[in-house]
GROMACS .gro file of C-alpha atoms in nm:
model
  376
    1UNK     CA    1  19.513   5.647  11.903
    2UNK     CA    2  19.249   5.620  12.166
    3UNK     CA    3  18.928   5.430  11.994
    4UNK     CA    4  18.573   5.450  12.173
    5UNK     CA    5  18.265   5.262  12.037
    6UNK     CA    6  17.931   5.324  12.096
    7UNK     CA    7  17.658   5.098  12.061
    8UNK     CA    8  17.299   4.984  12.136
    9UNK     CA    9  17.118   4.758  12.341
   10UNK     CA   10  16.781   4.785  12.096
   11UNK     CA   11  17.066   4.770  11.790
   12UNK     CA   12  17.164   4.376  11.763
   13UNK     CA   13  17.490   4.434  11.600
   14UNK     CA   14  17.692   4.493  11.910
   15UNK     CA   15  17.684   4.156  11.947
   16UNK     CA   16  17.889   4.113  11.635
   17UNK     CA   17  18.215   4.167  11.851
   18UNK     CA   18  18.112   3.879  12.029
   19UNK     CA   19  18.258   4.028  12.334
   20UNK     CA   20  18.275   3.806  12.627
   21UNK     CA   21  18.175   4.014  12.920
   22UNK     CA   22  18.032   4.361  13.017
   23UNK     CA   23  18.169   4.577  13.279
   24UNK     CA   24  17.979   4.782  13.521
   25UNK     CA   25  18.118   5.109  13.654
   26UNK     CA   26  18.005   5.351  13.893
   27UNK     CA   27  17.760   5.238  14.136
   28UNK     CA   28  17.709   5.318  14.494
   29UNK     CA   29  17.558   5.100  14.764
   30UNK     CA   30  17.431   5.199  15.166
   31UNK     CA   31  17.783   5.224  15.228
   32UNK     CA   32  17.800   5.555  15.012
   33UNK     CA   33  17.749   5.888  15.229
   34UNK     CA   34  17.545   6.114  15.009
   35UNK     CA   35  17.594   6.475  15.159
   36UNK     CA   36  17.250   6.652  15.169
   37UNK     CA   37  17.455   6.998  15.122
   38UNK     CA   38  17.281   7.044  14.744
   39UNK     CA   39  16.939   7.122  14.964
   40UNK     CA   40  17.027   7.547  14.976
   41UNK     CA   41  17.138   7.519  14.647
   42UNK     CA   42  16.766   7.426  14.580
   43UNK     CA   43  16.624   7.753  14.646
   44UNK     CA   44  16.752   7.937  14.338
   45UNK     CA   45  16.573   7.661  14.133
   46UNK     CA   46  16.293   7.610  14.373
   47UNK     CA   47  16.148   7.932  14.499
   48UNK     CA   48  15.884   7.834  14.634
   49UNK     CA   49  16.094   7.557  14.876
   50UNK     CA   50  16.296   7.875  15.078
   51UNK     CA   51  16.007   7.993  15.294
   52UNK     CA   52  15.930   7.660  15.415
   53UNK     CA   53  16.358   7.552  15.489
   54UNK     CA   54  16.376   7.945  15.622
   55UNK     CA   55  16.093   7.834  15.862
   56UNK     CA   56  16.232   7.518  15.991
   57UNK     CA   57  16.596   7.674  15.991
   58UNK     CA   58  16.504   7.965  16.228
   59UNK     CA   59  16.348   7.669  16.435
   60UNK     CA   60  16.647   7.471  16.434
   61UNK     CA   61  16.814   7.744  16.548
   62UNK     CA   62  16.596   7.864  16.843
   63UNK     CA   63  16.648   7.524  16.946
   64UNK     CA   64  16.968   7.417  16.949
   65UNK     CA   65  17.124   7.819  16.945
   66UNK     CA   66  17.314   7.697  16.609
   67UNK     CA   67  17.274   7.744  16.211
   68UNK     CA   68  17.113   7.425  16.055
   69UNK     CA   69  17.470   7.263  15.920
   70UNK     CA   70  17.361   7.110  15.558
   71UNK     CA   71  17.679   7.008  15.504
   72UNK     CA   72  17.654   6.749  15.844
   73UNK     CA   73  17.369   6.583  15.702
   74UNK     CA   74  17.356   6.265  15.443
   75UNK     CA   75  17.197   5.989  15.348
   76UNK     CA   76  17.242   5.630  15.210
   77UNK     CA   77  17.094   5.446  14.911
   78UNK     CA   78  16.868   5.159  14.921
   79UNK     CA   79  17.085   4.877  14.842
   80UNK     CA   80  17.341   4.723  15.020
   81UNK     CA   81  17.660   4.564  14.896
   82UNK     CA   82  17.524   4.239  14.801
   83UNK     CA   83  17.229   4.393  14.660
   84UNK     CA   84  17.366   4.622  14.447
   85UNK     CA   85  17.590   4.372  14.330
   86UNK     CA   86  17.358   4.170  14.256
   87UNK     CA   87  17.165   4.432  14.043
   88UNK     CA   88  17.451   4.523  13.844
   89UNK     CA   89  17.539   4.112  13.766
   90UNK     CA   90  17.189   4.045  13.674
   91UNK     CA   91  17.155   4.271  13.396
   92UNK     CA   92  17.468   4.162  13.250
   93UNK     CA   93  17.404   3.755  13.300
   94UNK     CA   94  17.087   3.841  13.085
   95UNK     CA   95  17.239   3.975  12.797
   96UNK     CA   96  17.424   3.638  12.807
   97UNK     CA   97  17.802   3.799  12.895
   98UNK     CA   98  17.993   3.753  13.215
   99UNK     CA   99  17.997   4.003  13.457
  100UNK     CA  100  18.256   4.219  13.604
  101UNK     CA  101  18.137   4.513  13.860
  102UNK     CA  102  18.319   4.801  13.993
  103UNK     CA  103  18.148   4.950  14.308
  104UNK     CA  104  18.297   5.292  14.349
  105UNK     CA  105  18.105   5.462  14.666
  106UNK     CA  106  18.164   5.800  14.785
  107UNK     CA  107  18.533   5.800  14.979
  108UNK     CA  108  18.469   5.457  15.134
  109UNK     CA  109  18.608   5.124  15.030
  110UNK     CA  110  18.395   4.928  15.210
  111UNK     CA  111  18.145   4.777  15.057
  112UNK     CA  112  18.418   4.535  14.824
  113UNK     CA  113  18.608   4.440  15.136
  114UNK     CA  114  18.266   4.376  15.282
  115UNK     CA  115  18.196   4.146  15.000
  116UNK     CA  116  18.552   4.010  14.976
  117UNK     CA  117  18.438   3.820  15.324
  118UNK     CA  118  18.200   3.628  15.050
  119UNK     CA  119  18.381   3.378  14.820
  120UNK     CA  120  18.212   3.366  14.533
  121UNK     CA  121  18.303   3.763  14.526
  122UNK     CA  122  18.703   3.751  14.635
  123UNK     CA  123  18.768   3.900  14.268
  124UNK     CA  124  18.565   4.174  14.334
  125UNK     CA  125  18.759   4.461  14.236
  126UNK     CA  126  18.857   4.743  14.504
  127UNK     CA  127  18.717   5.046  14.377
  128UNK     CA  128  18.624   5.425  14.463
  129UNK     CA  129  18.481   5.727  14.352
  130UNK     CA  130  18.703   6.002  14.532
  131UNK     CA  131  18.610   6.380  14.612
  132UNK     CA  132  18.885   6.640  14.456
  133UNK     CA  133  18.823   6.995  14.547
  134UNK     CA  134  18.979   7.198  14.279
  135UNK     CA  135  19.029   7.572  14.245
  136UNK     CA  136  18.616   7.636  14.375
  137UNK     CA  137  18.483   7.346  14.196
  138UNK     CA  138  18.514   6.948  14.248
  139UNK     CA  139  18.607   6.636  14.026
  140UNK     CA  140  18.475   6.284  14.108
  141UNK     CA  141  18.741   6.030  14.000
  142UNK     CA  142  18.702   5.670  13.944
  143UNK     CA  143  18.976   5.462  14.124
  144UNK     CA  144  18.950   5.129  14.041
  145UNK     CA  145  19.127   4.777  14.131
  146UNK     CA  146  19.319   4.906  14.391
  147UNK     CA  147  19.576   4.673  14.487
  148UNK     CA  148  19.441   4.526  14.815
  149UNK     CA  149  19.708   4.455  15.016
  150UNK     CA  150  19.771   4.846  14.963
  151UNK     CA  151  19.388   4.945  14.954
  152UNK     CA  152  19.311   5.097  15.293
  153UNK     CA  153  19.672   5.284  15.311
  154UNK     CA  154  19.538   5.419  14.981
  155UNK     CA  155  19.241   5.559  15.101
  156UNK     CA  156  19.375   5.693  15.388
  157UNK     CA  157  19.568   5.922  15.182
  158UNK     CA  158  19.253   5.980  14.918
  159UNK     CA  159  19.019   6.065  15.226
  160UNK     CA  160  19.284   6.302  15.402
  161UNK     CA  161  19.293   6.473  15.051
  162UNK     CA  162  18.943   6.544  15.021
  163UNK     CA  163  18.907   6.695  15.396
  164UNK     CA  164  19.192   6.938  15.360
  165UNK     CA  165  19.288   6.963  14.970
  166UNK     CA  166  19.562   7.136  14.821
  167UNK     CA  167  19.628   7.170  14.481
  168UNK     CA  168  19.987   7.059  14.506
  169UNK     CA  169  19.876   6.717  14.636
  170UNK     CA  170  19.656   6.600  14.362
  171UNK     CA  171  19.993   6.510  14.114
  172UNK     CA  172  20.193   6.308  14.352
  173UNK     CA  173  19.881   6.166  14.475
  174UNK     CA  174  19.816   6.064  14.106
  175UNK     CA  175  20.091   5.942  14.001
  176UNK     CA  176  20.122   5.726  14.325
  177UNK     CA  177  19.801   5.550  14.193
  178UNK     CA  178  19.917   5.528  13.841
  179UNK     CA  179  20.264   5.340  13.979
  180UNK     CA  180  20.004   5.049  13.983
  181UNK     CA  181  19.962   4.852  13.619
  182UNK     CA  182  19.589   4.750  13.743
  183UNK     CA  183  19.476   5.096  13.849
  184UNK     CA  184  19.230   5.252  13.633
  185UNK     CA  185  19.164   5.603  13.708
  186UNK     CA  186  18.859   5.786  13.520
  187UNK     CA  187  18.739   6.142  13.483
  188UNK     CA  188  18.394   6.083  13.581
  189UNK     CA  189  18.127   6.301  13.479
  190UNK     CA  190  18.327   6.571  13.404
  191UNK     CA  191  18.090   6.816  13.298
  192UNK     CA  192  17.890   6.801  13.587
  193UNK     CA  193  17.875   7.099  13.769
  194UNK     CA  194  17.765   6.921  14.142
  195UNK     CA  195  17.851   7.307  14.301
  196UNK     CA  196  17.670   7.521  14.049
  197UNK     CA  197  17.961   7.733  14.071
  198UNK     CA  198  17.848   7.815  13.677
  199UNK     CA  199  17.819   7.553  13.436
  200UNK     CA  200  18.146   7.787  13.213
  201UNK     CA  201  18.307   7.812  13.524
  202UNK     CA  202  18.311   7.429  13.540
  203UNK     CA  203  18.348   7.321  13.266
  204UNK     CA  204  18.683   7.561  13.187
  205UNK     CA  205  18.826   7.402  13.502
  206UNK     CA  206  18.775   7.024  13.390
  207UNK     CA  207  18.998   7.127  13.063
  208UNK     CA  208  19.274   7.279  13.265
  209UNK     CA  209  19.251   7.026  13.511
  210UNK     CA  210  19.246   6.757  13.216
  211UNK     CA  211  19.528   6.913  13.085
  212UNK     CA  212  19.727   6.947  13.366
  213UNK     CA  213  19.684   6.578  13.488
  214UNK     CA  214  19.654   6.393  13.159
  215UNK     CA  215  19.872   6.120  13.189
  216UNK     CA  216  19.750   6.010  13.499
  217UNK     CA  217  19.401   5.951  13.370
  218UNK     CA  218  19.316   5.662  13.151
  219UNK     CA  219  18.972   5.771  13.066
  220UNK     CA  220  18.689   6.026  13.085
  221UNK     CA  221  18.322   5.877  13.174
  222UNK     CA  222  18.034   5.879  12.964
  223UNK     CA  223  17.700   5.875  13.260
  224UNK     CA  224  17.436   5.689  13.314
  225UNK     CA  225  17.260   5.957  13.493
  226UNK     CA  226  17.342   6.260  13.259
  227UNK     CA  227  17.197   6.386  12.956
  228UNK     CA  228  17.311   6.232  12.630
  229UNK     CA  229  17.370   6.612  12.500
  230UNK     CA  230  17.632   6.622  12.758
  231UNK     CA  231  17.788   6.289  12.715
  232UNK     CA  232  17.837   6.421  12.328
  233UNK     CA  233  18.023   6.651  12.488
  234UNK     CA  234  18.207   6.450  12.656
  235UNK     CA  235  18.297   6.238  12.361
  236UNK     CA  236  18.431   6.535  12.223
  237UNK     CA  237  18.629   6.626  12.472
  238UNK     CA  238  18.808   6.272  12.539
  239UNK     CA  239  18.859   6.271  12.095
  240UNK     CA  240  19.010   6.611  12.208
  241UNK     CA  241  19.273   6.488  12.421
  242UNK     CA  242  19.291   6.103  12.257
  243UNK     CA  243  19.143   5.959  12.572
  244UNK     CA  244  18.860   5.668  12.541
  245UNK     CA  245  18.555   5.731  12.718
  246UNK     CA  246  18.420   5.415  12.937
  247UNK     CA  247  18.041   5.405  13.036
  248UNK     CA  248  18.006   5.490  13.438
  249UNK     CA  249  17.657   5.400  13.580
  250UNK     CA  250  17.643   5.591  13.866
  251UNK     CA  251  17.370   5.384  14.002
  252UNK     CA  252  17.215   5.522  14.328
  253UNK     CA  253  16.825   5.358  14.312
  254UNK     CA  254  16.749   5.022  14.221
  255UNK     CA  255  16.768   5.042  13.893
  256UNK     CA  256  17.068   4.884  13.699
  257UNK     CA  257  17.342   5.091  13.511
  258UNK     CA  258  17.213   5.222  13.199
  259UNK     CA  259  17.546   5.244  13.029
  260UNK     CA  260  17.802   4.918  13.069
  261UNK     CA  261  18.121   4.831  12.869
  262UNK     CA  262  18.130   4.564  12.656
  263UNK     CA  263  18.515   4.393  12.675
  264UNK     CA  264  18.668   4.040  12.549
  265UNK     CA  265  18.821   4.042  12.919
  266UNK     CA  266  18.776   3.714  13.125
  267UNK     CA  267  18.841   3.950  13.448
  268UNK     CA  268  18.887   4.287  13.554
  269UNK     CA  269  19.285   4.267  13.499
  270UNK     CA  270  19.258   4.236  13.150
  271UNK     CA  271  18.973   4.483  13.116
  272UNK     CA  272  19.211   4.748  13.292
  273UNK     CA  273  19.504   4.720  13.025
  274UNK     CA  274  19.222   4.723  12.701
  275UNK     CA  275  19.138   5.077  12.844
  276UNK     CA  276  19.485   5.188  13.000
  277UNK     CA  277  19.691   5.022  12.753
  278UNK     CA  278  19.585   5.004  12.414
  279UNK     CA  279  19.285   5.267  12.490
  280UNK     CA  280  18.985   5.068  12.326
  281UNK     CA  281  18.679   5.118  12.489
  282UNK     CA  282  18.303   4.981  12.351
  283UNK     CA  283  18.018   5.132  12.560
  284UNK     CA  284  17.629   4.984  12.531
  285UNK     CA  285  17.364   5.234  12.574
  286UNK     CA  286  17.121   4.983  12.807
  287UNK     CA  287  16.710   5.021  12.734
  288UNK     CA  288  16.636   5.233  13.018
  289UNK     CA  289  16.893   5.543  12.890
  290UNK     CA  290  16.595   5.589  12.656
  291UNK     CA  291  16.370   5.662  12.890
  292UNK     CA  292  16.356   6.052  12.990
  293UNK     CA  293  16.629   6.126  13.224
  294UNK     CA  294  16.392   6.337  13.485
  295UNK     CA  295  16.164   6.010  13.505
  296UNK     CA  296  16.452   5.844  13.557
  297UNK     CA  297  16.598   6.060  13.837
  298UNK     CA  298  16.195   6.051  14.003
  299UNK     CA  299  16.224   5.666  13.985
  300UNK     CA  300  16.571   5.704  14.162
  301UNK     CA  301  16.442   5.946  14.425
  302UNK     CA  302  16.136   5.675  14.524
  303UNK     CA  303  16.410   5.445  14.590
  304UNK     CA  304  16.574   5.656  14.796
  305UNK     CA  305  16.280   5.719  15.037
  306UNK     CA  306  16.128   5.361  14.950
  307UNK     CA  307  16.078   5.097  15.272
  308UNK     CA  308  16.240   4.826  15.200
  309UNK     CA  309  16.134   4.497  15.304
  310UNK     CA  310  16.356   4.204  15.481
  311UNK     CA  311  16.680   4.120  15.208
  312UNK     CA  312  16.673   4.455  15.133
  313UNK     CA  313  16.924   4.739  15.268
  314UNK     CA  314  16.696   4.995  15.555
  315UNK     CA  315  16.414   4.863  15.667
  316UNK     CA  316  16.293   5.215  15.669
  317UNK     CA  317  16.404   5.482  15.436
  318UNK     CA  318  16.468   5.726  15.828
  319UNK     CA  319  16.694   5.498  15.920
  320UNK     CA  320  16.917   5.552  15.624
  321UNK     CA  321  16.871   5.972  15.677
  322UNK     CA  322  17.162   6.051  15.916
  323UNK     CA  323  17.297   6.446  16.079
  324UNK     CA  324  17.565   6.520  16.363
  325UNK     CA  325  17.377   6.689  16.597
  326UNK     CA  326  17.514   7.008  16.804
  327UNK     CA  327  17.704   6.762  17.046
  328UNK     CA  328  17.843   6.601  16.742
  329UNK     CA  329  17.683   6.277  16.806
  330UNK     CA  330  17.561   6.124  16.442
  331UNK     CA  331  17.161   6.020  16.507
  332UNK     CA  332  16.935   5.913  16.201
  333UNK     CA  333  16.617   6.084  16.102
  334UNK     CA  334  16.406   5.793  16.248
  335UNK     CA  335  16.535   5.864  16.643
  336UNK     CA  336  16.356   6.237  16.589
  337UNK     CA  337  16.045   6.131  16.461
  338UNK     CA  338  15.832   5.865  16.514
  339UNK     CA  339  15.632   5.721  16.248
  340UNK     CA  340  15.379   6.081  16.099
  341UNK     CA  341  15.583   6.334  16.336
  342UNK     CA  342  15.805   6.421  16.059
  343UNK     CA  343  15.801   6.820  15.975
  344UNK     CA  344  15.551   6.893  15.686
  345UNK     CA  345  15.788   6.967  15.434
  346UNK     CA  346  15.943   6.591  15.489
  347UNK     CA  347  15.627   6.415  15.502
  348UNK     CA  348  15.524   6.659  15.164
  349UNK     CA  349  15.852   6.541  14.995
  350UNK     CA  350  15.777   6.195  15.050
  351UNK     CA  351  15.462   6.151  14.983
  352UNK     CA  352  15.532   6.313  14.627
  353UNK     CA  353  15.857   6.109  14.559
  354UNK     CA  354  15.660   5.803  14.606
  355UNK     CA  355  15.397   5.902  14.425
  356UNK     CA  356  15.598   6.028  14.122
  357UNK     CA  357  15.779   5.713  14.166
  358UNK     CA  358  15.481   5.502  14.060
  359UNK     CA  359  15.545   5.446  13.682
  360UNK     CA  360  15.285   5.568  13.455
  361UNK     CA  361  15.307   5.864  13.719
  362UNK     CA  362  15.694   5.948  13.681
  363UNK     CA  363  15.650   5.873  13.310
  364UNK     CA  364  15.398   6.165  13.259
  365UNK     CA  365  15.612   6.365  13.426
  366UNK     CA  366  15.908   6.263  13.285
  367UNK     CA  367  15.804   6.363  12.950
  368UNK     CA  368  15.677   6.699  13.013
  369UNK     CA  369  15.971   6.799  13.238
  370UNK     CA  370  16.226   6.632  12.907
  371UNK     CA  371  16.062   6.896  12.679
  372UNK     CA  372  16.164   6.688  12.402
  373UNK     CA  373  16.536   6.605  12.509
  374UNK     CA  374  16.693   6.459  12.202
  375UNK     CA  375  16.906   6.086  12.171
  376UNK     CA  376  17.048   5.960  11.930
   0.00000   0.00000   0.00000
């Protein structure tokens, strides 16, 4: 019988367990290509944003003689591999435990075997958050401690997945990965609906896909950056199909995972078979869950368009902004436009980021836009 435990960082009896280390999964670093295809989405919720991308999409096209391609167009957070390691380890080494991270960026392994080159990180495990396109929808899934010898082979075949699924794939493809003891595979987020194909839609998919795939997954996530009324759900839904639920990050800013696993593991190994294995899971809701989620989010979004200084991943946030132009070279926003040259709308959507990024700002804001969002 799975068993899943959570408890709370402002509650001093999770450290009655005495557990020895906390885990932290879910994270992405600059290596992590996040596809700016959600911006037409926008305009159902923002109205009053379609006049001004209509605008600059009929001059893209006089331009260049070609649609504006959203889908050829990402960008790449703040910290780099070291950094956001070091984020994730610093939280933990305060609450006195040892730390074991799981980087998992979008598709790409490498940011570990980046940090693999650094000693003190060789146990790092190999980890990913792969892209499954499934039946109009799409599932992230946490694959983590790949075997390295194996790890880019693995990918290979994870990558060539995601750019021309088929449905027929995804078991073999699964069970391949489960063949490993030290895999863990999670169902993360699974009631996010990242399309908007309709939240029922969605969410009826992730149970047939659950129950078609089962017993290749070893757990469903519980999110740092989702509301706790859906993470309820969530628990319900891995009680529902005796699965435990791990806590997942899914750090993309600065700030450090707001949900980590708690574990007696001495290294990532043994952490893998108390969730695979015997199914125990004990998840600690950090201090800054608490905090409303869209303040949160605002804080995130500052750090994505923040200038970081020397030490820090992107010197400029342009230079992290990349598209493949009509020739299909890849350029980044900063060869386009020098420093104040950027189109209104760009220089608008900075200038408020960073300003609701300031914290008694994003705070204000973050309250009214909760409307009372519950915890518990």
């Amino acid at each position: 019988m799975a068993q899943t435990l959570v408890r709370y960082e402002w509650q001093q009896d999770w450290r009655a367990a005495r557990p020895r280390s906390g885990v932290s999964l879910h994270s992405h670093t600059s290596c992590s290509l996040e596809r700016l295809d959600f911006i037409p989405r926008c305009r159902q919720r923002c109205p009053w944003l379609a006049p001004l991308l209509e605008r600059y999409e009929r001059r893209y096209r006089r331009s260049l003689g070609c649609p504006l391609d959203y889908s050829a167009a990402w960008w790449t957070p703040p910290l780099g591999p070291r950094e956001a390691l070091r984020v994730e380890s610093d939280q933990i080494e305060r609450l006195g435990l040892r730390p074991l991270v799981s980087i998992t960026d979008h598709d790409t392994i490498e940011a570990p075997l980046a940090l693999h080159l650094l000693s003190e990180v060789s146990r790092l495990p190999v980890s990913v958050e792969w892209t499954v396109p499934w039946r109009g929808t799409v599932f992230h899934l946490g694959v983590h401690n790949l075997p390295e010898p194996r790890a880019r082979g693995l990918m290979r075949q994870l990558a060539a997945f995601t750019a021309s699924p088929r449905a027929s794939d995804v078991e073999p493809l699964l069970d391949h990965l489960a063949s490993h003891p030290e895999v863990l595979i999670v169902l993360n987020h699974p009631y996010w609906d990242e399309q908007q194909c309709g939240a029922h839609y969605h969410a009826a998919m992730a149970e047939q896909f659950l129950a078609r795939y089962r017993r290749w997954i070893h757990a469903l996530e519980l999110n740092g950056l989702r509301p706790w009324k859906e993470n309820r759900r969530v628990l319900d839904l891995a009680a529902r199909y005796r699965l435990p639920a791990v806590a997942g990050g899914d750090r993309h800013g600065c700030e450090p995972n707001a949900l980590i696993n708690l574990s007696c593991a001495a290294d990532f190994n043994t952490f893998v078979d108390e969730v695979r294995c015997r199914r125990e899971s004990s998840i600690l809701v950090m201090k800054q869950y608490r905090e409303p989620l869209p303040a949160r989010i605002l804080a995130a979004v500052a750090d994505a368009v923040g200038d970081r200084q020397q030490g820090w991943s992107g010197v400029r946030w342009k230079d992290r902004v990349f598209f493949r132009d009509a020739g299909g070279r890849v350029r980044s926003l900063s060869e386009c436009f020098a420093a104040g040259d950027e189109p209104f709308p760009i220089r608008l959507f900075v200038l408020l980021a960073r300003v609701g990024g300031v914290p008694a700002v994003r705070h204000t804001v973050g309250w009214i836009l909760a409307g009372g969002e519950e915890f518990a």
